[in-house]
Each structure stands twice: as C-alpha cells, then as structure tokens.
Amino acid sequence: AQKITQTQPGMFVQEKEAVTLDCTYDTSDPSYGLFWYKQPSSGEMIFLIYQGSYDQQNATEGRYSLNFQKARKSANLVISASQLGDSAMYFCAMRDFYNNAGNMLTFGGGTRLMVKP
Amino acid sequence: DTEVTQTPKHLVMGMTNKKSLKCEQHMGHRAMYWYKQKAKKPPELMFVYSYEKLSINESVPSRFSPECPNSSLLNLHLHALQPEDSALYLCASSQDWGNYGYTFGSGTRLTVV
C-alpha cells in the first residue's frame, strides 16, 4: 500500500518570501506519479505540478517547483515569492494503479499555508 | 473546455430524501471519480469509472449509488443518508492510464439534516 505524509499541518510565510511544503511518500512500485494540489476555502482542487518517478529534472510551473529527492522518497513543493492568494490548503498526492482496475490518487493529510501581508 | 462541472454546489437534504449529484466533463477523459472530503481532511476515494464501467468501489455504503450514463457524465444518487455523510463531494476526471493530471470539479457541499 502506498502512503503519503505531510508533516506540517500549518505554516505561515511572509508575503514575497519563498516557502517549502514537505511531502514524503512510501511505495514499492518503480513507476509512480506525484502531484501537488491547492485547495482554497471554496473547495476546488487546483492542480499545481506533477513529477514522474522517471523524470530526470525537477518539475517547475511558474512560481511552483518540486524538489524531488527519489532516494529519500520526498517531493517537497517550493513556492517562490508568496502572494496573499496562495493562502490555502495544499495536498501532496500519489497516483496508484489499483490492481489493474484503474488508477486513483491517494492524498496526504495536507498543509494549511497562511501568507502574512 | 478544460473543466469539470458539478451541480448543485450546495445541497441540504433530509435523511429520508433521495437526491442526485451531477458531474460533467467534455475533455474526452475516460476515467471519472467520486471523492468524499470531510472538513480538514484529505479527499477519500469512493468510486472509479473507467470507460463508463465501475472499476473501483471503495466499500462505500449502498446508500450511495454511482451511475455513468455516458463518457461525459457521472452521477451520484443519494438515498437515506446519515448526518455523518455531510461532506464535500468532489468529482474528478483523467485520462485512464499514465502520467496524466486529474481535473477536479469545485465540489458539492452536502448537509444531511
């Protein structure tokens, strides 16, 4: 079974500063995908960034980058130049192939990020 | 069209009511999902439809009944729910296999009274 762990229930960051949200995972599958989602209070899950287990480069999407350390099984999200609109819940998730019946996302417990002006 | 549309956005229902949640996507995705999310918790998978067939049922009580009428639509029929079923219900879609992103709808906030 796969497991995703986010050890920071809540974090504060000053506006315009960078912040790192931690995510560690556990899997025995050689092929897997890691995702980060943002969930504002409205409830929608917004896709931020994806990292495949065979990707050689760390993924980047605008102000978001993923610090992928495969040997440590960590996939930390780095947000540069934080904005007030970044205040939200952030989930790390892993794609899991379910007994060849399809695939699903398994989520970590989430980190609530609060950006201070 | 890169959206997953869920209706209604909010729903209040009594324990004896029958209601349905609706989810629609026009991205050609062949896998669709229902997730349940309690407050301050991560989403938990309920059902997966792959090519319009139910492929995963995560031991969900029978008072939740999914339906996939076609490749663009996913319904969740609700009957005789309990107050503890109050939650945010999220629909998502994706390409069936591979390293593809999942697109989520904005969810239906369900309150059972």
PDB file of C-alpha atoms in Angstrom, chain A residues 35-39 45-49 77 89-93 105 107, chain B residues 100-104:
ATOM      1  CA  PHE A  35       1.051  15.612  -7.660  1.00  0.00           C
ATOM      2  CA  TRP A  36       0.514  18.785  -5.690  1.00  0.00           C
ATOM      3  CA  TYR A  37      -2.912  20.363  -5.424  1.00  0.00           C
ATOM      4  CA  LYS A  38      -4.087  23.638  -3.909  1.00  0.00           C
ATOM      5  CA  GLN A  39      -7.496  23.802  -2.261  1.00  0.00           C
ATOM      6  CA  MET A  45      -8.856  21.207  -6.039  1.00  0.00           C
ATOM      7  CA  ILE A  46      -6.448  23.092  -8.281  1.00  0.00           C
ATOM      8  CA  PHE A  47      -3.633  21.134  -9.948  1.00  0.00           C
ATOM      9  CA  LEU A  48      -0.245  22.774  -9.417  1.00  0.00           C
ATOM     10  CA  ILE A  49       2.559  20.484 -10.509  1.00  0.00           C
ATOM     11  CA  LEU A  77       6.759  21.849  -3.061  1.00  0.00           C
ATOM     12  CA  MET A  89      -4.723  24.039   1.868  1.00  0.00           C
ATOM     13  CA  TYR A  90      -2.061  22.166  -0.081  1.00  0.00           C
ATOM     14  CA  PHE A  91      -2.201  18.439  -0.733  1.00  0.00           C
ATOM     15  CA  CYS A  92       0.508  16.114  -1.952  1.00  0.00           C
ATOM     16  CA  ALA A  93      -0.864  13.068  -3.771  1.00  0.00           C
ATOM     17  CA  LEU A 105      -4.988   9.451  -6.295  1.00  0.00           C
ATOM     18  CA  PHE A 107      -3.661  12.141  -0.719  1.00  0.00           C
TER      19      PHE A 107
ATOM     20  CA  TYR B 100      -1.916  12.453 -16.673  1.00  0.00           C
ATOM     21  CA  GLY B 101      -3.303  15.103 -14.431  1.00  0.00           C
ATOM     22  CA  TYR B 102      -6.620  14.791 -12.710  1.00  0.00           C
ATOM     23  CA  THR B 103      -9.076  17.640 -13.165  1.00  0.00           C
ATOM     24  CA  PHE B 104     -11.381  18.241 -10.238  1.00  0.00           C
TER      25      PHE B 104
END
